[in-house]
Short mmCIF file of C-alpha atoms and ligand atoms in Angstrom, two decimals:
data_model
loop_
_atom_site.label_atom_id
_atom_site.label_comp_id
_atom_site.label_asym_id
_atom_site.label_seq_id
_atom_site.Cartn_x
_atom_site.Cartn_y
_atom_site.Cartn_z
CA MET A 24 -5.88 -1.73 -13.80
CA TYR A 25 -4.86 1.83 -12.89
CA LYS A 26 -6.97 4.93 -13.48
CA SER A 27 -4.43 7.67 -12.86
CA LEU A 28 -0.94 8.66 -11.71
CA GLU A 29 -0.69 12.16 -10.27
CA THR A 30 2.42 13.99 -9.06
CA PHE A 31 2.91 16.79 -6.55
CA ILE A 32 5.96 18.92 -5.69
CA LEU A 33 5.86 20.32 -2.14
CA ASP A 34 8.35 22.86 -0.74
CA ILE A 35 8.49 22.62 3.06
CA PRO A 36 10.81 24.81 5.19
CA THR A 37 13.13 22.95 7.58
CA ILE A 38 13.16 23.74 11.33
CA ARG A 39 16.74 25.09 10.89
CA PRO A 40 19.31 25.24 8.08
CA HIS A 41 20.70 21.74 7.40
CA LYS A 42 24.36 22.12 6.37
CA MET A 43 26.08 19.38 4.36
CA SER A 44 29.25 19.41 2.27
CA VAL A 45 27.09 19.21 -0.89
CA ALA A 46 24.43 21.82 -0.02
CA THR A 47 22.78 23.84 2.75
CA MET A 48 19.06 23.16 2.91
CA GLN A 49 16.60 25.78 4.16
CA LYS A 50 13.68 23.71 2.85
CA GLN A 51 13.04 20.21 1.59
CA THR A 52 11.26 19.58 -1.69
CA LEU A 53 9.09 16.47 -1.58
CA VAL A 54 7.88 14.77 -4.76
CA LEU A 55 4.75 12.71 -4.04
CA VAL A 56 3.05 10.25 -6.37
CA LYS A 57 -0.62 9.28 -6.05
CA ILE A 58 -1.83 6.26 -8.02
CA THR A 59 -5.52 5.37 -8.17
CA SER A 60 -6.49 1.81 -9.12
CA ALA A 61 -9.47 0.92 -11.33
CA GLU A 62 -11.45 0.00 -8.16
CA GLY A 63 -10.64 3.41 -6.68
CA ILE A 64 -7.95 2.36 -4.17
CA VAL A 65 -5.35 5.11 -3.68
CA GLY A 66 -1.64 4.42 -3.13
CA TRP A 67 1.12 6.94 -2.32
CA GLY A 68 4.82 6.95 -3.10
CA GLU A 69 7.67 9.45 -2.76
CA ALA A 70 10.63 10.41 -4.97
CA THR A 71 12.46 13.05 -2.97
CA THR A 72 16.07 14.09 -3.42
CA ILE A 73 18.43 16.46 -1.57
CA GLY A 74 19.51 19.95 -2.68
CA GLY A 75 18.14 19.97 -6.24
CA LEU A 76 20.83 18.38 -8.40
CA SER A 77 23.66 18.72 -5.88
CA TYR A 78 23.25 15.24 -4.34
CA GLY A 79 21.92 12.93 -7.07
CA GLU A 80 21.25 12.80 -10.79
CA GLU A 81 17.46 13.26 -10.59
CA SER A 82 16.00 16.67 -9.61
CA PRO A 83 12.47 17.16 -8.20
CA GLU A 84 11.46 18.82 -11.48
CA SER A 85 12.95 16.10 -13.73
CA ILE A 86 11.37 13.37 -11.58
CA LYS A 87 7.95 14.99 -11.87
CA ALA A 88 8.33 15.58 -15.63
CA ASN A 89 9.38 11.98 -16.28
CA LEU A 90 6.61 10.54 -14.10
CA ASP A 91 3.99 12.65 -15.91
CA ALA A 92 5.27 12.12 -19.46
CA TYR A 93 6.56 8.52 -19.39
CA PHE A 94 5.46 6.54 -16.32
CA ALA A 95 1.81 7.69 -16.22
CA PRO A 96 0.87 6.55 -19.77
CA LEU A 97 2.64 3.18 -19.34
CA LEU A 98 0.77 2.54 -16.11
CA THR A 99 -2.67 3.70 -17.16
CA ASN A 100 -2.46 1.73 -20.44
CA ILE A 101 -1.98 -1.68 -18.76
CA ARG A 102 -4.88 -3.80 -19.99
CA SER A 103 -4.21 -7.31 -18.58
CA GLU A 104 -3.74 -8.40 -14.93
CA MET A 105 -0.09 -7.83 -13.94
CA ASN A 106 1.56 -8.17 -10.53
CA ILE A 107 4.04 -5.61 -9.16
CA ALA A 108 7.09 -7.59 -10.30
CA GLN A 109 5.68 -7.74 -13.85
CA ILE A 110 4.84 -4.03 -13.83
CA MET A 111 8.37 -3.14 -12.69
CA GLN A 112 9.80 -5.41 -15.39
CA MET A 113 7.67 -3.59 -17.99
CA LEU A 114 8.74 -0.17 -16.65
CA ASN A 115 12.41 -1.24 -16.64
CA LYS A 116 12.12 -2.35 -20.28
CA ASN A 117 10.71 1.02 -21.30
CA ILE A 118 12.54 3.39 -18.97
CA VAL A 119 16.30 3.45 -18.33
CA GLY A 120 17.51 4.70 -14.92
CA ASN A 121 15.13 7.01 -12.99
CA ARG A 122 15.45 4.92 -9.84
CA PHE A 123 13.85 7.53 -7.56
CA ALA A 124 10.75 7.73 -9.76
CA LYS A 125 10.60 3.92 -10.04
CA CYS A 126 10.78 3.64 -6.25
CA ALA A 127 7.87 6.07 -5.84
CA VAL A 128 5.72 4.13 -8.32
CA GLN A 129 6.59 0.77 -6.73
CA THR A 130 5.78 2.16 -3.26
CA ALA A 131 2.35 3.38 -4.42
CA LEU A 132 1.63 0.00 -6.04
CA PHE A 133 2.51 -1.80 -2.80
CA ASP A 134 0.35 0.66 -0.84
CA ILE A 135 -2.61 -0.23 -3.11
CA LEU A 136 -1.92 -3.98 -2.87
CA GLY A 137 -1.61 -3.81 0.91
CA LYS A 138 -4.91 -1.93 1.19
CA LYS A 139 -6.56 -4.49 -1.09
CA LEU A 140 -5.26 -7.47 0.93
CA ASP A 141 -5.46 -5.69 4.30
CA LEU A 142 -1.78 -6.31 5.01
CA PRO A 143 1.06 -3.90 5.87
CA ILE A 144 3.75 -3.56 3.18
CA SER A 145 6.32 -5.20 5.48
CA GLU A 146 4.36 -8.47 5.17
CA LEU A 147 4.16 -8.25 1.37
CA ILE A 148 7.93 -7.94 0.99
CA GLY A 149 8.91 -10.90 3.14
CA GLY A 150 7.69 -10.23 6.67
CA ARG A 151 8.75 -7.87 9.42
CA LEU A 152 11.18 -8.94 12.15
CA ARG A 153 10.63 -5.85 14.33
CA ASP A 154 7.85 -3.35 15.06
CA SER A 155 10.07 -0.33 15.71
CA LEU A 156 13.44 0.96 14.52
CA PRO A 157 16.22 2.92 16.28
CA VAL A 158 16.49 6.40 14.74
CA LEU A 159 19.47 8.75 15.03
CA TRP A 160 19.39 12.55 14.65
CA VAL A 161 21.62 14.52 12.30
CA LEU A 162 23.42 17.50 13.79
CA ALA A 163 24.04 19.93 10.93
CA SER A 164 23.50 23.47 12.20
CA GLY A 165 27.14 24.23 11.39
CA ASP A 166 27.73 25.51 14.95
CA THR A 167 29.33 23.32 17.66
CA GLN A 168 27.51 24.85 20.65
CA LYS A 169 24.13 24.81 18.90
CA ASP A 170 24.69 21.15 17.96
CA ILE A 171 25.52 20.22 21.57
CA THR A 172 22.40 21.98 22.89
CA GLU A 173 20.27 20.30 20.21
CA ALA A 174 21.71 16.84 20.99
CA LYS A 175 21.22 17.21 24.76
CA LYS A 176 17.58 18.16 24.18
CA MET A 177 17.06 15.05 22.00
CA ILE A 178 18.56 12.77 24.68
CA GLU A 179 16.39 14.38 27.37
CA LEU A 180 13.26 13.90 25.24
CA LYS A 181 14.28 10.23 24.67
CA ARG A 182 13.99 10.91 20.94
CA HIS A 183 17.57 10.15 19.86
CA ASN A 184 20.77 8.94 21.53
CA ALA A 185 22.85 8.44 18.38
CA PHE A 186 23.97 11.39 16.28
CA LYS A 187 25.41 11.83 12.82
CA LEU A 188 27.47 14.94 12.19
CA LYS A 189 27.66 16.38 8.69
CA ILE A 190 31.25 17.38 7.94
CA GLY A 191 33.48 17.97 4.92
CA SER A 192 32.86 21.63 4.15
CA ARG A 193 35.56 22.96 6.50
CA SER A 194 39.22 21.96 6.87
CA VAL A 195 39.89 18.47 8.25
CA GLU A 196 41.37 20.03 11.42
CA GLU A 197 38.32 22.23 12.04
CA ASP A 198 35.93 19.35 11.36
CA VAL A 199 37.78 16.98 13.70
CA GLU A 200 37.84 19.62 16.46
CA HIS A 201 34.06 20.16 16.05
CA VAL A 202 33.31 16.41 16.19
CA ILE A 203 35.54 15.69 19.18
CA ALA A 204 34.07 18.64 21.12
CA ILE A 205 30.58 17.19 20.61
CA LYS A 206 31.73 13.67 21.52
CA LYS A 207 33.27 15.01 24.77
CA ALA A 208 30.17 17.05 25.65
CA LEU A 209 27.79 14.12 25.16
CA GLY A 210 29.90 11.42 26.80
CA LYS A 211 29.96 7.72 26.15
CA ASP A 212 26.20 7.21 26.28
CA ALA A 213 25.73 8.81 22.87
CA SER A 214 26.94 7.20 19.64
CA ILE A 215 28.65 9.76 17.40
CA ARG A 216 29.14 9.13 13.69
CA VAL A 217 30.20 11.45 10.84
CA ASP A 218 29.10 11.80 7.23
CA VAL A 219 31.72 13.39 4.97
CA ASN A 220 29.47 13.19 1.87
CA ARG A 221 32.46 12.28 -0.35
CA ALA A 222 34.37 15.55 0.35
CA TRP A 223 37.80 14.15 1.22
CA SER A 224 40.81 13.31 -0.95
CA LYS A 225 42.96 10.28 -0.10
CA MET A 226 45.34 12.31 2.11
CA GLN A 227 42.43 14.03 3.89
CA CYS A 228 40.86 10.60 4.49
CA MET A 229 44.06 9.24 6.03
CA LYS A 230 44.43 12.21 8.36
CA GLY A 231 40.75 12.72 9.22
CA ILE A 232 39.83 9.09 9.83
CA LYS A 233 42.89 8.47 12.01
CA ALA A 234 42.01 11.47 14.22
CA LEU A 235 38.33 10.50 14.45
CA GLN A 236 39.19 6.88 15.23
CA ASP A 237 41.50 8.08 18.04
CA GLY A 238 38.61 10.22 19.33
CA ASN A 239 36.35 7.12 19.62
CA ILE A 240 33.96 8.13 16.86
CA ASP A 241 31.81 5.12 15.91
CA LEU A 242 31.51 5.36 12.14
CA ILE A 243 32.76 7.27 9.09
CA GLU A 244 30.23 7.58 6.25
CA GLN A 245 31.17 8.03 2.58
CA PRO A 246 34.52 9.80 3.14
CA CYS A 247 35.63 9.78 -0.51
CA ALA A 248 34.27 10.15 -4.04
CA ILE A 249 31.45 7.83 -5.16
CA ASP A 250 33.49 6.14 -7.89
CA ASN A 251 36.67 5.81 -5.81
CA THR A 252 35.63 2.41 -4.50
CA GLU A 253 39.27 1.25 -4.43
CA LEU A 254 40.09 3.92 -1.87
CA LEU A 255 36.94 3.04 0.10
CA ALA A 256 38.11 -0.60 0.22
CA GLU A 257 41.61 0.47 1.26
CA LEU A 258 40.23 2.63 4.11
CA THR A 259 38.00 -0.25 5.21
CA SER A 260 40.93 -2.62 5.56
CA ARG A 261 43.33 -0.02 7.00
CA PHE A 262 41.18 1.39 9.85
CA ASP A 263 39.35 -0.30 12.75
CA VAL A 264 36.61 2.33 12.89
CA ALA A 265 33.58 1.30 10.79
CA ILE A 266 33.59 2.71 7.26
CA MET A 267 30.16 3.06 5.65
CA ALA A 268 29.34 3.32 1.94
CA ASP A 269 26.36 5.60 1.30
CA GLU A 270 26.29 7.36 -2.10
CA ALA A 271 28.45 4.49 -3.47
CA VAL A 272 25.64 1.99 -2.76
CA MET A 273 23.11 2.34 -5.55
CA TYR A 274 21.27 -0.55 -7.20
CA PRO A 275 21.69 -4.27 -6.26
CA LYS A 276 24.27 -5.08 -8.98
CA ASN A 277 26.57 -2.32 -7.80
CA ALA A 278 26.04 -3.31 -4.15
CA TYR A 279 27.11 -6.82 -5.15
CA GLN A 280 30.29 -5.46 -6.75
CA LEU A 281 31.12 -3.46 -3.59
CA ALA A 282 30.37 -6.50 -1.42
CA LYS A 283 32.60 -8.79 -3.52
CA LYS A 284 35.60 -6.57 -2.74
CA HIS A 285 34.48 -5.86 0.83
CA SER A 286 34.68 -2.15 0.01
CA ALA A 287 32.91 -1.11 3.23
CA ASP A 288 32.08 -2.42 6.71
CA VAL A 289 28.52 -1.06 6.51
CA PHE A 290 26.05 -0.32 3.71
CA ALA A 291 23.55 2.54 3.98
CA VAL A 292 20.45 1.18 2.24
CA LYS A 293 18.15 3.77 0.66
CA ILE A 294 14.97 2.66 -1.08
CA GLU A 295 15.15 5.44 -3.70
CA GLN A 296 18.83 4.87 -4.52
CA ALA A 297 18.02 1.16 -4.83
CA GLY A 298 15.17 1.86 -7.27
CA GLY A 299 12.43 0.32 -5.12
CA LEU A 300 11.48 -1.59 -2.00
CA MET A 301 12.21 -5.02 -3.48
CA GLU A 302 15.61 -3.81 -4.73
CA ALA A 303 16.42 -2.37 -1.27
CA CYS A 304 15.62 -5.80 0.21
CA ASP A 305 18.00 -7.35 -2.37
CA ILE A 306 20.79 -5.02 -1.21
CA GLY A 307 20.05 -5.94 2.41
CA LYS A 308 20.39 -9.61 1.49
CA ILE A 309 23.61 -9.11 -0.50
CA ALA A 310 25.14 -7.23 2.46
CA SER A 311 24.16 -9.79 5.06
CA LEU A 312 25.40 -12.69 2.93
CA ALA A 313 28.74 -10.88 2.50
CA GLY A 314 29.10 -10.12 6.23
CA ILE A 315 28.53 -6.38 5.75
CA ASP A 316 26.51 -4.57 8.43
CA LEU A 317 23.36 -2.62 7.60
CA TYR A 318 22.10 0.89 8.24
CA GLY A 319 18.74 2.27 7.18
CA GLY A 320 19.42 5.45 5.22
CA THR A 321 17.26 8.34 4.01
CA MET A 322 17.13 10.88 1.20
CA LEU A 323 15.49 13.16 3.78
CA GLU A 324 12.09 12.05 2.57
CA GLY A 325 8.85 13.13 4.23
CA ALA A 326 6.42 10.74 5.88
CA VAL A 327 5.64 8.62 2.80
CA GLY A 328 9.23 7.70 1.85
CA THR A 329 10.19 7.43 5.52
CA ILE A 330 7.47 4.87 6.26
CA ALA A 331 8.10 2.95 3.03
CA SER A 332 11.75 2.71 4.15
CA ALA A 333 10.67 1.64 7.64
CA HIS A 334 8.67 -1.28 6.19
CA VAL A 335 11.80 -2.41 4.29
CA PHE A 336 14.20 -2.03 7.23
CA SER A 337 11.78 -3.88 9.52
CA THR A 338 12.44 -7.01 7.43
CA PHE A 339 16.26 -6.88 7.82
CA GLU A 340 17.64 -9.68 9.95
CA SER A 341 20.18 -7.37 11.54
CA LEU A 342 20.35 -3.58 11.53
CA ALA A 343 23.60 -3.08 13.42
CA TYR A 344 23.76 0.71 13.00
CA GLY A 345 20.02 1.47 13.25
CA THR A 346 18.41 4.02 10.93
CA GLU A 347 18.31 7.73 10.17
CA LEU A 348 14.57 7.90 9.49
CA PHE A 349 14.25 11.29 11.21
CA ALA A 350 13.53 13.64 8.30
CA PRO A 351 9.77 14.22 8.92
CA LEU A 352 10.93 15.76 12.24
CA LEU A 353 13.18 18.20 10.33
CA LEU A 354 10.17 19.65 8.48
CA THR A 355 7.92 22.44 9.73
CA GLU A 356 4.70 21.05 8.25
CA GLU A 357 2.76 17.82 8.91
CA ILE A 358 1.18 16.14 5.86
CA LEU A 359 -0.37 13.19 7.72
CA LYS A 360 -3.71 13.08 9.53
CA GLU A 361 -1.91 11.33 12.42
CA PRO A 362 1.83 12.03 12.77
CA LEU A 363 4.39 9.20 12.81
CA VAL A 364 5.15 7.82 16.27
CA TYR A 365 8.69 8.43 17.56
CA GLU A 366 9.22 7.25 21.15
CA SER A 367 11.97 5.76 23.33
CA PHE A 368 14.58 6.51 20.62
CA GLU A 369 12.62 4.52 18.01
CA LEU A 370 10.13 4.95 15.17
CA LYS A 371 7.09 2.66 15.24
CA VAL A 372 6.45 0.74 12.02
CA PRO A 373 2.67 1.00 11.33
CA LYS A 374 0.69 -2.22 11.43
CA SER A 375 -2.33 -1.21 9.36
CA ALA A 376 -2.80 -1.93 5.65
CA GLY A 377 -0.36 -0.73 2.98
CA LEU A 378 1.98 2.01 4.20
CA GLY A 379 -0.26 2.31 7.26
CA ILE A 380 -0.47 6.12 7.13
CA ALA A 381 -3.25 8.52 6.06
CA LEU A 382 -2.32 11.65 4.13
CA ASP A 383 -4.06 14.94 4.78
CA GLU A 384 -4.81 15.61 1.12
CA GLU A 385 -6.00 19.18 1.72
CA LYS A 386 -2.64 19.92 3.36
CA VAL A 387 -0.79 18.25 0.49
CA LEU A 388 -2.65 20.43 -2.02
CA ALA A 389 -2.09 23.55 0.07
CA LEU A 390 1.70 22.90 0.11
CA THR A 391 1.92 21.92 -3.58
CA ARG A 392 4.10 24.26 -5.66
C1 LIG B 30 23.22 11.44 3.44
O1 LIG B 30 24.19 11.57 2.73
O2 LIG B 30 23.29 10.62 4.34
C2 LIG B 30 20.78 11.68 5.25
C3 LIG B 30 20.73 12.36 6.41
C4 LIG B 30 21.15 13.66 6.17
O3 LIG B 30 21.23 14.58 6.97
O4 LIG B 30 21.48 13.77 4.89
C5 LIG B 30 21.10 12.61 4.22
C6 LIG B 30 21.99 12.21 3.13
MG1 LIG B 31 25.27 9.99 3.75
#
């Protein structure tokens, strides 16, 4: 059924340093997967992480090694007709964990199926409810004035009018001052949210969230440690400002456990954290059934992972906090023949078959490590 699975690691410089509490990125390392079917149809997937091993448990190098040594033989040795659900079941029986790699493989299989049936992926996973998605921009230069200038330019260009600020590496007081200065400079037309990337202790959470709530900040993302879901639930019930779980939301079972205790007001859904497009849809369903709002998250993937995510988020009934599918714009190199379309504060979800994008394979090879 499948002739080959190939993997590529690409190092692409960012347009400016991207400072987070877990790492400062000067470049992003994309892991791309190319699967070729027996009939010669090519599908692409992506398994990108952030800051080597500083954000998640899979590194670009370990993802590539596991795809080459374990996933590729399982896939190319399939002898009978199997659908994507059956292939994922077979992979899950043979391979524990490795959700990022599984997501990349599942994305490429859907890209092939879509091209075969001449349907966009959004239609194969349930059907899209929207053709474009609101996209925020992340301010993470580390400098208040630079962030304000950057945000004003984005508003003027009609590219973004919601901003997420990466905080947690300075003191709570300094971070709050930085956020409130940006909120004041941009006024009430811009939505300002913060991502603490799990940096705060309980006392820092109490102090920081209170001050940010008083400053009319719209949302606090992953303020405390991943496994401290009790504290996350306590913060959710204590404060009026929306509390979002990001790193804490992984696969569907764990999303269900968070939802049962209403541990957050909002879930950030990430296709790679979920382990695939179907699993990300499951998390979306669990959240909406539990009355938890949705946000379309990113692992700062390039065009392939970004568009795969866009197909998933286009099927969500409600997407109260929009998405952060901006990362291709943070990179200095284009790997598509035609770039993604960002206009009027939104990203267009392609309508053509599969992912609906065409990779510039010469460029991919030129950027490959
Ligand atoms: C995260 O934790 O949200 C998403 C946007 C960004 O700047 O970092 C990522 C990860
Ligand atoms: Mg986050």
